[in-house]
Coordinates of C-alpha atoms in Angstrom, one line a residue:
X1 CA -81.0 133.2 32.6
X2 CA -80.7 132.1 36.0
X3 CA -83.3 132.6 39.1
X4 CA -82.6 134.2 42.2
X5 CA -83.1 131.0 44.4
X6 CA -80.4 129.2 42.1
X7 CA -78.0 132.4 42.2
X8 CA -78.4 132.3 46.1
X9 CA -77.7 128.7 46.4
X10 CA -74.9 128.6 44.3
X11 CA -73.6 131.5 46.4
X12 CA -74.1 130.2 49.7
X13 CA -72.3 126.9 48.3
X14 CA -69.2 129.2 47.7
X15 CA -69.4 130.7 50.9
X16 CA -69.6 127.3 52.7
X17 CA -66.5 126.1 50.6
X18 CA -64.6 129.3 51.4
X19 CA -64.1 130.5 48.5
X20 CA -66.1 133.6 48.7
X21 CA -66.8 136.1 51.8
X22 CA -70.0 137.6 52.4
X23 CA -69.2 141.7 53.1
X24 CA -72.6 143.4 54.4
X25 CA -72.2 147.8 53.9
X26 CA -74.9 149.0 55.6
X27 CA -77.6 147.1 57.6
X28 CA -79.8 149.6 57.1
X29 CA -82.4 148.7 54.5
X30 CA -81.5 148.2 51.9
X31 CA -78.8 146.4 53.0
X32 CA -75.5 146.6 50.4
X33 CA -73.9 143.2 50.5
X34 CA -70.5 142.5 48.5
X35 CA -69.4 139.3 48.0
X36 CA -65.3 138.6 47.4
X37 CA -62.5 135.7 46.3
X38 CA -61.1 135.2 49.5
X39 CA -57.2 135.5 49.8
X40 CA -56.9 131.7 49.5
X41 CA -58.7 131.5 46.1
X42 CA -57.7 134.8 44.6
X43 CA -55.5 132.9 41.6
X44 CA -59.2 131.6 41.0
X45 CA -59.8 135.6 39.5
X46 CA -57.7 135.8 36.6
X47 CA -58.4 132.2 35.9
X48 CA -62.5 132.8 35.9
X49 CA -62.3 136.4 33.8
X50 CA -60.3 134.1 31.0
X51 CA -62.9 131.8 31.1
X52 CA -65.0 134.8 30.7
X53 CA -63.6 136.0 27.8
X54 CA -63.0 132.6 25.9
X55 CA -67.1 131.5 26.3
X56 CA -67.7 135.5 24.8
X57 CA -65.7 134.9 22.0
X58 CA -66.6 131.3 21.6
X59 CA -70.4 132.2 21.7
X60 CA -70.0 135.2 19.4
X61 CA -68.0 132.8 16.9
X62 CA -70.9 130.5 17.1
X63 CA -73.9 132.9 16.5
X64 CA -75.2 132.8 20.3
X65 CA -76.4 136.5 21.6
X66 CA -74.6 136.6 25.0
X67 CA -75.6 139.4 27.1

């Protein structure tokens, strides 16, 4: 598992390095904020979801519950 302030620092460190965008829906509590691969990084994608998909496998292979 990973807490909130780690999540949000990790995400502001991908915003910084522009490789995501922050996308903010409605400011109107609660707020809905979307973050996307910006054009520049969008070969990133497929290359992240098949990492994705290798750890799964590799993890179920190995006995570890992944959620």
């Amino acid at each position: 598992d990973i807490t909130q302030k780690v999540l949000a620092s990790q995400i502001k460190e991908l915003e910084t390095s522009g490789i995501l965008v922050k996308d903010i829906i409605d400011d109107n509590p609660p707020k809905t904020i979307i973050y996307k691969i910006t054009k520049e990084y969008e070969t990133l994608k497929s290359l992240i979801e098949d990492l994705c998909i290798f750890t799964k496998k590799y993890a179920k292979d190995q006995g570890i519950d992944v959620k």
